[in-house]
Every structure is written in C-alpha cells, then in structure tokens.
JSON list of C-alpha atoms in Angstrom, two decimals:
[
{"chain": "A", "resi": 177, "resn": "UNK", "atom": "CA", "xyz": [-99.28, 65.84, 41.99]},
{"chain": "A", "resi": 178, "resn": "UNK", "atom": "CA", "xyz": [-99.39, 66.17, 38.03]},
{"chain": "A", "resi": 179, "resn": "UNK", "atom": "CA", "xyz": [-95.59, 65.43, 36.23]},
{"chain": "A", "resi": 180, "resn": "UNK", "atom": "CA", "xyz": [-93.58, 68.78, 36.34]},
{"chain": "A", "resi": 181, "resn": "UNK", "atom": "CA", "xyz": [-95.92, 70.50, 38.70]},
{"chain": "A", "resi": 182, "resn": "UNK", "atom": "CA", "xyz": [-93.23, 72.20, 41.30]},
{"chain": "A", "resi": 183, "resn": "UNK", "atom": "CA", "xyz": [-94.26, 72.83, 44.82]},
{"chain": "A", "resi": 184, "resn": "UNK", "atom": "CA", "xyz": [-94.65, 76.38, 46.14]},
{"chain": "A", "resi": 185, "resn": "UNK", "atom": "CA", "xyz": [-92.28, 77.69, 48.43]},
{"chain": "A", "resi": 186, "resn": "UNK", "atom": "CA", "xyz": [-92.93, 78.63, 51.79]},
{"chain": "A", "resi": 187, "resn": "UNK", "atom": "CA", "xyz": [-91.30, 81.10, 54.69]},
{"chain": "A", "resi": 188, "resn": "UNK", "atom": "CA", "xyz": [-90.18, 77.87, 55.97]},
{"chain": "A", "resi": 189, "resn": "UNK", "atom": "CA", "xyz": [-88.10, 76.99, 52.77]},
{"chain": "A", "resi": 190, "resn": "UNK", "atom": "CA", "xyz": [-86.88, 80.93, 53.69]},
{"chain": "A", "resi": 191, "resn": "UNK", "atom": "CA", "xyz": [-85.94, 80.17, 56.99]},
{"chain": "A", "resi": 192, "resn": "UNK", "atom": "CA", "xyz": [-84.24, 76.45, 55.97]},
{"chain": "A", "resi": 193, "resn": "UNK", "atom": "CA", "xyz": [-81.45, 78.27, 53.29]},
{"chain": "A", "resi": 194, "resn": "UNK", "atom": "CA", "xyz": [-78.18, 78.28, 54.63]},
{"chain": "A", "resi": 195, "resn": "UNK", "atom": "CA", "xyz": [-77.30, 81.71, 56.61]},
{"chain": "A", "resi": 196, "resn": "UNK", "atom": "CA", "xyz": [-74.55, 82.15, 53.81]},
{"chain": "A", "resi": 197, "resn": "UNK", "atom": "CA", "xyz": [-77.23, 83.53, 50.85]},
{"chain": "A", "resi": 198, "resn": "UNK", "atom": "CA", "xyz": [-79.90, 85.90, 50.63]},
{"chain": "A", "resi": 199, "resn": "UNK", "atom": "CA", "xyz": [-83.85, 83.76, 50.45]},
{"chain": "A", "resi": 200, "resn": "UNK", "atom": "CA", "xyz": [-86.49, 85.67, 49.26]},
{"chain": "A", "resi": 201, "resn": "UNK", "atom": "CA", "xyz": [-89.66, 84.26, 47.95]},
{"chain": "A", "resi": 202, "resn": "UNK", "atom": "CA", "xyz": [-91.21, 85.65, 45.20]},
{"chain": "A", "resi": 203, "resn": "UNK", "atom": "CA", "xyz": [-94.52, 84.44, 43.62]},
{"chain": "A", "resi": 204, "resn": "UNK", "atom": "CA", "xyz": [-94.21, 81.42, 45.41]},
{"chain": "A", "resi": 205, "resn": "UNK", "atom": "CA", "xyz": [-90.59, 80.37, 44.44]},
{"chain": "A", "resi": 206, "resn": "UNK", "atom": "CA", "xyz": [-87.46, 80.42, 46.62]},
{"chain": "A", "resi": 207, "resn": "UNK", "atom": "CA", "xyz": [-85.09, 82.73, 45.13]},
{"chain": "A", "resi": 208, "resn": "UNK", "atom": "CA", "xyz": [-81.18, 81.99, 46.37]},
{"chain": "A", "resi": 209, "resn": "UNK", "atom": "CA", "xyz": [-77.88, 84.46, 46.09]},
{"chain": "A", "resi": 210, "resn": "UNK", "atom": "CA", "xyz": [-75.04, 84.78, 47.57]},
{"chain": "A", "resi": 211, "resn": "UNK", "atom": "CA", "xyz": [-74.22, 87.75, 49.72]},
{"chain": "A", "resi": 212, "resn": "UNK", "atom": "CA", "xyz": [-73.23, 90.75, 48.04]},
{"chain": "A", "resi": 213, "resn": "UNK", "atom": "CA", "xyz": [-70.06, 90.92, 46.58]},
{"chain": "A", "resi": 214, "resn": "UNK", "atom": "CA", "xyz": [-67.90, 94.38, 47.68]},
{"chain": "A", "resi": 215, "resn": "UNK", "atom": "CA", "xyz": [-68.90, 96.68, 44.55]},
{"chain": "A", "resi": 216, "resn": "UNK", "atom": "CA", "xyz": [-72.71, 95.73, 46.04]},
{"chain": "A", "resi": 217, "resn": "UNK", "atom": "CA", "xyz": [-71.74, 96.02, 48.94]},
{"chain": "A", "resi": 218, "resn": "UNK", "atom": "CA", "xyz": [-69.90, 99.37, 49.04]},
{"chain": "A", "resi": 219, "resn": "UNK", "atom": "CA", "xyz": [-72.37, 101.01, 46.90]},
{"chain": "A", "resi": 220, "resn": "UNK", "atom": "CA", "xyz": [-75.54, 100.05, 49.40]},
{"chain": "A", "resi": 221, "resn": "UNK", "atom": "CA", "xyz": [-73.47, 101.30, 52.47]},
{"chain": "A", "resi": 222, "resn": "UNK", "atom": "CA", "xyz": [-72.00, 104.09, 51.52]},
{"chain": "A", "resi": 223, "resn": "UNK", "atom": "CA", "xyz": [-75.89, 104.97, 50.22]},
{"chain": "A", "resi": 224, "resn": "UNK", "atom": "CA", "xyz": [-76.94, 104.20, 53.43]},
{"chain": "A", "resi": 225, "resn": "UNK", "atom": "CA", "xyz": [-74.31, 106.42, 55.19]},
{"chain": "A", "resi": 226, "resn": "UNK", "atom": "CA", "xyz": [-74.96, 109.65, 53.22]},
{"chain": "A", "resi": 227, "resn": "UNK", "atom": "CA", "xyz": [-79.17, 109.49, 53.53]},
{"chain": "A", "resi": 228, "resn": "UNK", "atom": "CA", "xyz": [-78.75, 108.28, 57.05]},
{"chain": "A", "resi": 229, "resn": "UNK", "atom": "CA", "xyz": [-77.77, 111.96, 59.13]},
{"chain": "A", "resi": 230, "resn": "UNK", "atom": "CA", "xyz": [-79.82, 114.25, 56.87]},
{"chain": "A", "resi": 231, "resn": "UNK", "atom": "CA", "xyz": [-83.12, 111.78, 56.66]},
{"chain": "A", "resi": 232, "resn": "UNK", "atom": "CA", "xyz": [-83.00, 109.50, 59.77]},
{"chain": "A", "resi": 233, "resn": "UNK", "atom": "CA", "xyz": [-81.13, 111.87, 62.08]},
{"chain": "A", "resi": 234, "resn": "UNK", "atom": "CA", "xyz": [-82.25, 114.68, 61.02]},
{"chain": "A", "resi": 235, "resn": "UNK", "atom": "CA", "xyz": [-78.29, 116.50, 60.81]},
{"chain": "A", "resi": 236, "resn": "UNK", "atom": "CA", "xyz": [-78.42, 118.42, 57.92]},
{"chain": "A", "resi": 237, "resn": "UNK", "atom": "CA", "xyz": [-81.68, 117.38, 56.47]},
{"chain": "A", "resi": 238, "resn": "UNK", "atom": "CA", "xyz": [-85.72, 117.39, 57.15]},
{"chain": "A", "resi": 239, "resn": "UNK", "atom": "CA", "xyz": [-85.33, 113.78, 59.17]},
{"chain": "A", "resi": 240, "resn": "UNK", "atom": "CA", "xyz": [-88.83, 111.66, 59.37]},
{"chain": "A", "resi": 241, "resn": "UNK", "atom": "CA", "xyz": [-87.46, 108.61, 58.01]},
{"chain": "A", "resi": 242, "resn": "UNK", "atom": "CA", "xyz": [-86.53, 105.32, 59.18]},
{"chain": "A", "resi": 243, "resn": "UNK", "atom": "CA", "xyz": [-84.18, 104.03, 56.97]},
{"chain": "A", "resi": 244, "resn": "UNK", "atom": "CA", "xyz": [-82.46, 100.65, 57.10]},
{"chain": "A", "resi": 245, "resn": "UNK", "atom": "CA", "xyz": [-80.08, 98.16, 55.69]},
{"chain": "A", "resi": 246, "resn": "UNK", "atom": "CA", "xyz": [-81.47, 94.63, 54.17]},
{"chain": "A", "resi": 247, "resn": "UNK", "atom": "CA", "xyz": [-84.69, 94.73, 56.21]},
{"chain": "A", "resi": 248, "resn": "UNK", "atom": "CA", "xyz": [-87.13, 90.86, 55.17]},
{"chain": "A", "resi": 249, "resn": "UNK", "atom": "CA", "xyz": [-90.37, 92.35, 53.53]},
{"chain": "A", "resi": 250, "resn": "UNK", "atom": "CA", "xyz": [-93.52, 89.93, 54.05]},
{"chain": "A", "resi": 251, "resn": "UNK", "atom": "CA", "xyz": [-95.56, 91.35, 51.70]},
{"chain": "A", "resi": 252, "resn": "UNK", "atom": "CA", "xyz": [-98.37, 89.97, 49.90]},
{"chain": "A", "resi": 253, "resn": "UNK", "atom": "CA", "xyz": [-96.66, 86.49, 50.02]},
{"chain": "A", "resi": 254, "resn": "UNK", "atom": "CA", "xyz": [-94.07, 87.25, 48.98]},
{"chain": "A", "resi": 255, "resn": "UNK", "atom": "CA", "xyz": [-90.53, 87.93, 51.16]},
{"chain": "A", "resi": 256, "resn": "UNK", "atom": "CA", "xyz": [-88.23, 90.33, 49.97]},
{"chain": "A", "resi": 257, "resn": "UNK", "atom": "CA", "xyz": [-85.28, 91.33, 51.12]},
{"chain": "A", "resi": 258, "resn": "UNK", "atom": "CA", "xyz": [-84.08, 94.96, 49.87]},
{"chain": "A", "resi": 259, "resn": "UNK", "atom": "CA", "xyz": [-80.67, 96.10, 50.14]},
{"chain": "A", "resi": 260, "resn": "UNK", "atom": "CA", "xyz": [-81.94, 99.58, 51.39]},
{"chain": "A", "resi": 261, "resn": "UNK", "atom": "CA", "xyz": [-85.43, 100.50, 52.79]},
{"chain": "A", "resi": 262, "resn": "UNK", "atom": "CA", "xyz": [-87.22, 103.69, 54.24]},
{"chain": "A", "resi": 263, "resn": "UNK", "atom": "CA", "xyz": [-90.47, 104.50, 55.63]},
{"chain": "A", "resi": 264, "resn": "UNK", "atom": "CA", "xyz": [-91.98, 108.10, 56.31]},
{"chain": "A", "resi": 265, "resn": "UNK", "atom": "CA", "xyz": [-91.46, 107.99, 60.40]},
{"chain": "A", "resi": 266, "resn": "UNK", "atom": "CA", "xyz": [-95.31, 108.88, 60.66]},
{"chain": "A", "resi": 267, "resn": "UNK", "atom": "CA", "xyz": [-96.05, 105.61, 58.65]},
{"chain": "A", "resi": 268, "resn": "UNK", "atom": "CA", "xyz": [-93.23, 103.84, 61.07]},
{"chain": "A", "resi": 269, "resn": "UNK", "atom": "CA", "xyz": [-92.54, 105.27, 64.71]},
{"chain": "A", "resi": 270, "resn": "UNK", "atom": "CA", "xyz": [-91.23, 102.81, 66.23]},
{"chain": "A", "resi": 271, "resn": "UNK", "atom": "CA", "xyz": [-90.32, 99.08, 65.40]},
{"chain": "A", "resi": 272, "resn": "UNK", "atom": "CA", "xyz": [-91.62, 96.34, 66.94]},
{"chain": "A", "resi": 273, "resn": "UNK", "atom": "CA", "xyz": [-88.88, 94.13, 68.05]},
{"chain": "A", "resi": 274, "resn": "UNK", "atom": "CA", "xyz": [-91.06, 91.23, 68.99]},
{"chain": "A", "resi": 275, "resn": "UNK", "atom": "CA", "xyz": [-91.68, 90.37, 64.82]},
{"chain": "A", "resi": 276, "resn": "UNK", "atom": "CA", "xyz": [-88.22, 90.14, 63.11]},
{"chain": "A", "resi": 277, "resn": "UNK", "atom": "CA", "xyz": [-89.95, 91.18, 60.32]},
{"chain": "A", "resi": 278, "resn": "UNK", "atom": "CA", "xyz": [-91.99, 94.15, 58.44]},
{"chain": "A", "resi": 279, "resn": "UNK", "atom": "CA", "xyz": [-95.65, 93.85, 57.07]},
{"chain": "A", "resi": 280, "resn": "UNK", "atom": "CA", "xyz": [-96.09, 97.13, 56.30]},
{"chain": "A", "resi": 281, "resn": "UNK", "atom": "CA", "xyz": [-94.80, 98.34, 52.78]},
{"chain": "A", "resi": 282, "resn": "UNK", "atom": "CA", "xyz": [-91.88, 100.97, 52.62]},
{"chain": "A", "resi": 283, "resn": "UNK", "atom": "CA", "xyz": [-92.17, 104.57, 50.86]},
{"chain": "A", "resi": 284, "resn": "UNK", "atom": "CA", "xyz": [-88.97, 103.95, 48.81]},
{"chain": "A", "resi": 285, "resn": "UNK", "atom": "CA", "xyz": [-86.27, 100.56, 48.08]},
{"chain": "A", "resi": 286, "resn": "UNK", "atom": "CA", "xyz": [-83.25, 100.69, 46.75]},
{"chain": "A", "resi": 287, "resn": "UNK", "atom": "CA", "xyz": [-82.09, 97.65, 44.95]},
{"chain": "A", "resi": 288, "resn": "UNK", "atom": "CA", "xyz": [-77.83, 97.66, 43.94]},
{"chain": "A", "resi": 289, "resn": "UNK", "atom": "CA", "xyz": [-78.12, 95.60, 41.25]},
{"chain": "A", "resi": 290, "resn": "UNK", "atom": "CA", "xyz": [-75.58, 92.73, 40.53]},
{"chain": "A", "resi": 291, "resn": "UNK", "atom": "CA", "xyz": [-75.39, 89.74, 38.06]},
{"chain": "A", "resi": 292, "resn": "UNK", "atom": "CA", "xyz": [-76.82, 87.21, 39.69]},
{"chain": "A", "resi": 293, "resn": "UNK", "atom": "CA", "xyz": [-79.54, 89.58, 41.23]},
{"chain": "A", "resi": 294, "resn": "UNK", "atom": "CA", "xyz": [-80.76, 91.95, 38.27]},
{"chain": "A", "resi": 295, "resn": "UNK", "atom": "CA", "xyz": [-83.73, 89.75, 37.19]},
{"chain": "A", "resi": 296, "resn": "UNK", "atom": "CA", "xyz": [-85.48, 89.79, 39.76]},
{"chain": "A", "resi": 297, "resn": "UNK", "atom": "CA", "xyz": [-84.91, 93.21, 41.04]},
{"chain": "A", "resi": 298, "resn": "UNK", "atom": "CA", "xyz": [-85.79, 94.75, 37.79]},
{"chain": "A", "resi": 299, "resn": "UNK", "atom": "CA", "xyz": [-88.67, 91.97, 36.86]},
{"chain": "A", "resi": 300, "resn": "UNK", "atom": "CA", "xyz": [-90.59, 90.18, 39.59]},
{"chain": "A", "resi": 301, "resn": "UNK", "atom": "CA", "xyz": [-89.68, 92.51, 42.90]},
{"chain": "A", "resi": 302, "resn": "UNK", "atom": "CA", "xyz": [-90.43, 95.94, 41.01]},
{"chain": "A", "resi": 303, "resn": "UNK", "atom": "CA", "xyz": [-93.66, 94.28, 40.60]},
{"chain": "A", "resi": 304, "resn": "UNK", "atom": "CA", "xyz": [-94.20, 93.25, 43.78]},
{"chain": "A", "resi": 305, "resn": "UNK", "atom": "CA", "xyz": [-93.76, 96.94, 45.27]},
{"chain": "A", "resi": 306, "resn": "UNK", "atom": "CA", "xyz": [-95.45, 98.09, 42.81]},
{"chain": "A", "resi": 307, "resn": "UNK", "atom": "CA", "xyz": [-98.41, 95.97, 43.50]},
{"chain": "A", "resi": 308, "resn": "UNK", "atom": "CA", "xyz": [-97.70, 96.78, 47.14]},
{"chain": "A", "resi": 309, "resn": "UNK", "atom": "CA", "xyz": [-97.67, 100.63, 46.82]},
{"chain": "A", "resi": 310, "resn": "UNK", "atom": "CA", "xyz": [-94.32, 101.50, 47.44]},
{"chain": "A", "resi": 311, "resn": "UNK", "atom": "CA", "xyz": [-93.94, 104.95, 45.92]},
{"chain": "A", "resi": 312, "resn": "UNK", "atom": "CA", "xyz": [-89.94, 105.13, 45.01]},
{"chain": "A", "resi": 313, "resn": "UNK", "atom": "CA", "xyz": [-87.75, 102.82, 43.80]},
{"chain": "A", "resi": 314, "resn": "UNK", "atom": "CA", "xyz": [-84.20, 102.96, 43.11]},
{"chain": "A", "resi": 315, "resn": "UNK", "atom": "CA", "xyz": [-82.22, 100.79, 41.18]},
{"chain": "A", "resi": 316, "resn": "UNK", "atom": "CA", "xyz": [-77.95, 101.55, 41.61]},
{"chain": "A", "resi": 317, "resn": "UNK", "atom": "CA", "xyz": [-75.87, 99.62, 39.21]},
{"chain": "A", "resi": 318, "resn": "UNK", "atom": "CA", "xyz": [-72.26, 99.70, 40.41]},
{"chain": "A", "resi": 319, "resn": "UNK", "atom": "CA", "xyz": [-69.88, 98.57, 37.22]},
{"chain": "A", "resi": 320, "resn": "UNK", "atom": "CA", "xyz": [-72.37, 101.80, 35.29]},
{"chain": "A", "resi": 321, "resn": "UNK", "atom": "CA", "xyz": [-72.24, 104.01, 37.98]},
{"chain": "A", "resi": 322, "resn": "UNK", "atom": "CA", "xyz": [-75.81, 104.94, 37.21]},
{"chain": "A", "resi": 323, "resn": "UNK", "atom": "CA", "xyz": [-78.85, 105.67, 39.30]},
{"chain": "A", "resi": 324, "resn": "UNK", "atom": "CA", "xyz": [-82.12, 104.93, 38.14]},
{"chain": "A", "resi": 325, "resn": "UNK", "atom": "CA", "xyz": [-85.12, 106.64, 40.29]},
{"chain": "A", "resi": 326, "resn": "UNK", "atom": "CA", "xyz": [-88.67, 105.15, 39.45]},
{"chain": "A", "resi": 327, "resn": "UNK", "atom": "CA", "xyz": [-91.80, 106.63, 40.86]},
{"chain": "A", "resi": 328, "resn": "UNK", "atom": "CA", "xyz": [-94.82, 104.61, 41.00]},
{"chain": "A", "resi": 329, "resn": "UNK", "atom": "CA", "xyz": [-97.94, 106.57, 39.37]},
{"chain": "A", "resi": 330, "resn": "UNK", "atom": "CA", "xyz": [-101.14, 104.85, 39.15]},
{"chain": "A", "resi": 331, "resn": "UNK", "atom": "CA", "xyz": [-99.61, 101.22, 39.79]},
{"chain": "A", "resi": 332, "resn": "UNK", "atom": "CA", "xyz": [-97.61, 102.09, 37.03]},
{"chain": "A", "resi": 333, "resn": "UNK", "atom": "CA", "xyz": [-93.28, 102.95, 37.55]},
{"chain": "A", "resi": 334, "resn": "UNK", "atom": "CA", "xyz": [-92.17, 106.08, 35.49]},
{"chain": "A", "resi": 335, "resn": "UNK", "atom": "CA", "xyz": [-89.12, 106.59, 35.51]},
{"chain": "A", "resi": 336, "resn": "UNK", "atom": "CA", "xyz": [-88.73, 109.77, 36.92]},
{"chain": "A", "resi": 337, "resn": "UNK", "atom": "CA", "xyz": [-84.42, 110.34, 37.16]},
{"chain": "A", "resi": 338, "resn": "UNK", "atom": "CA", "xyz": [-81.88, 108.75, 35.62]},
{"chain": "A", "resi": 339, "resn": "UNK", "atom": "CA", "xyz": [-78.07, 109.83, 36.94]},
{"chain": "A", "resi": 340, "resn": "UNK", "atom": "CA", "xyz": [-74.63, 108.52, 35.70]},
{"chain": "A", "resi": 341, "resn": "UNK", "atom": "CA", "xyz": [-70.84, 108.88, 37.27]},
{"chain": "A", "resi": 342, "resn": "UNK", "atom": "CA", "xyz": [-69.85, 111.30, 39.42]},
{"chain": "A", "resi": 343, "resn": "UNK", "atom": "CA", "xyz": [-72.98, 113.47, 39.14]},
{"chain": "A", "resi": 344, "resn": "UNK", "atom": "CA", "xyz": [-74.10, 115.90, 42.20]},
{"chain": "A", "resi": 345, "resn": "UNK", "atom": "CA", "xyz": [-77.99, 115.02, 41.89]},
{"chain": "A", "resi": 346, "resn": "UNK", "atom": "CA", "xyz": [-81.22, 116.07, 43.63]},
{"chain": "A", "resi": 347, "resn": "UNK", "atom": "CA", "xyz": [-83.18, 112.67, 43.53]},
{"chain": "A", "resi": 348, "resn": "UNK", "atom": "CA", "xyz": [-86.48, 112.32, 44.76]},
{"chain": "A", "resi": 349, "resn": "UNK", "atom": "CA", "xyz": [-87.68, 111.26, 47.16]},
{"chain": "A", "resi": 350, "resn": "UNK", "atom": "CA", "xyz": [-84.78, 112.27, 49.13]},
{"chain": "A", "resi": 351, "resn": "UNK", "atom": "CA", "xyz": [-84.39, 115.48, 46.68]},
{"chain": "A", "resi": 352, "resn": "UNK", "atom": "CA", "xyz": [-83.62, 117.74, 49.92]},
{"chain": "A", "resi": 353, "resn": "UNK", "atom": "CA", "xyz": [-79.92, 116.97, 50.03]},
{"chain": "A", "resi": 354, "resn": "UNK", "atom": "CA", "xyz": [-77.53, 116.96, 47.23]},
{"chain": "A", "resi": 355, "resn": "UNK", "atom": "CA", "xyz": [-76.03, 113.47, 46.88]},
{"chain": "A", "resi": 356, "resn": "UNK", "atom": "CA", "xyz": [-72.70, 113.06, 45.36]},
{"chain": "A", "resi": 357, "resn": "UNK", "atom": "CA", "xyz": [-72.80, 110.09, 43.11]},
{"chain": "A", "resi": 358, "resn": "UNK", "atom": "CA", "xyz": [-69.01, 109.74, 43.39]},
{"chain": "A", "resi": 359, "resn": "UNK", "atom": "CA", "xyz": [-69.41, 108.39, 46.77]},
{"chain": "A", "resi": 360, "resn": "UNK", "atom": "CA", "xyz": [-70.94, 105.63, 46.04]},
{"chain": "A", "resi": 361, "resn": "UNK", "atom": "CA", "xyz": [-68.11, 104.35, 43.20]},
{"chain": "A", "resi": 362, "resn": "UNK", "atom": "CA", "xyz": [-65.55, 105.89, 45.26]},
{"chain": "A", "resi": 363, "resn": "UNK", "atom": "CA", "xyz": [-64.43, 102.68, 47.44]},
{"chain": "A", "resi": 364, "resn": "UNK", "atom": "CA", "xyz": [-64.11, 99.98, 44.26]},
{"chain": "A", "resi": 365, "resn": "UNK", "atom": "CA", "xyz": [-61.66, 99.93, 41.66]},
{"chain": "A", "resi": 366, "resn": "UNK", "atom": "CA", "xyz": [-62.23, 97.92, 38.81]},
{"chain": "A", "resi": 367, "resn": "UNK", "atom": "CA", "xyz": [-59.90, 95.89, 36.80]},
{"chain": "A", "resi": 368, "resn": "UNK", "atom": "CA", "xyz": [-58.94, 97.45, 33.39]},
{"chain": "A", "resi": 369, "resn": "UNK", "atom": "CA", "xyz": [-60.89, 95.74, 30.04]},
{"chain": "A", "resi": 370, "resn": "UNK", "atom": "CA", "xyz": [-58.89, 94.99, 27.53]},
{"chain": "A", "resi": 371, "resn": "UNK", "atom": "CA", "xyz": [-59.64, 96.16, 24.20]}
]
C-alpha cells in the first residue's frame, strides 16, 4: 500500500464503533458522532410525534407513510443513518424484520443538524440521497429555528421552502397538515449570549 493511501471502510468498521456514537459510512470513510445532544434530540422527536398520527396513523391526516426514527440506510455503499425517515406505504408495506436494515431508498429524510454533524448532512449525505433518488429532504437547525425543505428535481436539490421560528407552515411533502414550528423549539431553552 502506497504512503498516505488510507484504507476504505467497511460495514464491519460500522458494526465495530462503540454503541455510544452514531457510524455511518460515507464514500468509503467511517464517519463517528456522538449521540445527539437534547436540542437534536428534542427537535427530531417532537418532529416525529406531530407527522406520526396524521401520516403514519392516519388520525387527522391522508396516512400511507411509514415513518421512523434513526433507521441505518445501506445505500449505494454507503450507510447512513437519518435522524427521521419516511417511505410512501405502497413503496414500504411491511418491514422485514429478518434484515436490521433498509436497502430501499426513502421518499423524504430529515437531518437536525448539529455542530459536529452539519458537514456531512449538508455535503456528502445530501449527495448520497440525491444520487439515490430520495425526493425530499429536510434539514432542521435547532439554535436557528429554521426549516429548510429541498426537493430533488432532475438529480438536482432546489430548495423548495425555507421556514424560521414559530411559523405555522404547509411543507411539502407532508403539506396536508399544518405544522407548528414552535413545537419543535418549544422543549429547549437556550442560555442567554452576551453582547
């Protein structure tokens, strides 16, 4: 092996990280963070608890979608780990508990974005479902309180909504409900910056 050349990582490296962080592996590196901290955290669940009854249940909503929480992506080579995922229910009608894993590429991720975790969300994973064909992406970023919805056109992500604070918002692709932004903020207070 030439001087400098690095080994590519495999779903064994994945498997070998300490249960403590997130592995994903991305282009053939091993990608390490800790697990999210509780603006991350609170933002992701509380997402997950508002589409859950109107899109996965069906209360409230059109349902057809199976929707879940940090579900490993092998995709392409690479394995990703989203903090939210959904598939159309006709794409995905039932899982398959005998792979702990999904092959088959969601309709829409939601990445919360934090420090250590931006870069790749917003660099190498956005290309990686784009390259995959996932058609909606959204990125959440806590401390902003913003909402960024992407829509992949032609391989290509637009961005096709962008929502701040406490808005009341219609975003595709789960534009059927009204979503109250302040729900997702509402749980974390953040210390004051001084001036």
């Amino acid at each position: 092996m030439a001087a400098g050349a690095r080994r590519r990582a495999t779903y064994e490296d994945v498997l070998a990280a300490p249960a403590h962080v997130v592995a994903e592996l991305v282009s053939g590196v091993l990608h390490t963070h800790p697990r999210p901290a509780k603006p991350h955290a609170a933002a992701a669940s509380a997402l997950g608890e508002e589409l859950g009854p109107p899109f996965k249940r069906g209360r409230g909503g059109p349902g057809g979608w199976v929707i879940l929480d940090e579900p490993e992506l092998h995709l392409g080579g690479d394995v990703l780990v989203p903090d939210l995922a959904g598939w159309r229910r006709e794409r995905l009608p039932h899982l398959d508990a005998s792979v702990p894993y999904f092959d088959l590429a969601p309709d829409w991720v939601c990445e919360v974005l934090s420090p250590s975790t931006e870069a790749l969300d917003r660099g190498e994973k956005r290309v990686a479902y784009a390259r995959e064909g996932v058609r909606h992406l959204w990125l959440v970023t806590p401390p902003a309180r913003l909402l960024e919805v992407l829509r992949l056109d032609g391989g290509r992500w637009l961005i096709a909504q962008t929502f701040a604070g406490d808005d009341k918002v219609r975003a595709e692709p789960f534009d059927a409900i009204e979503l109250d932004l302040s729900i997702l903020w509402a749980d974390v207070v953040y210390p004051e910056t001084s001036r």
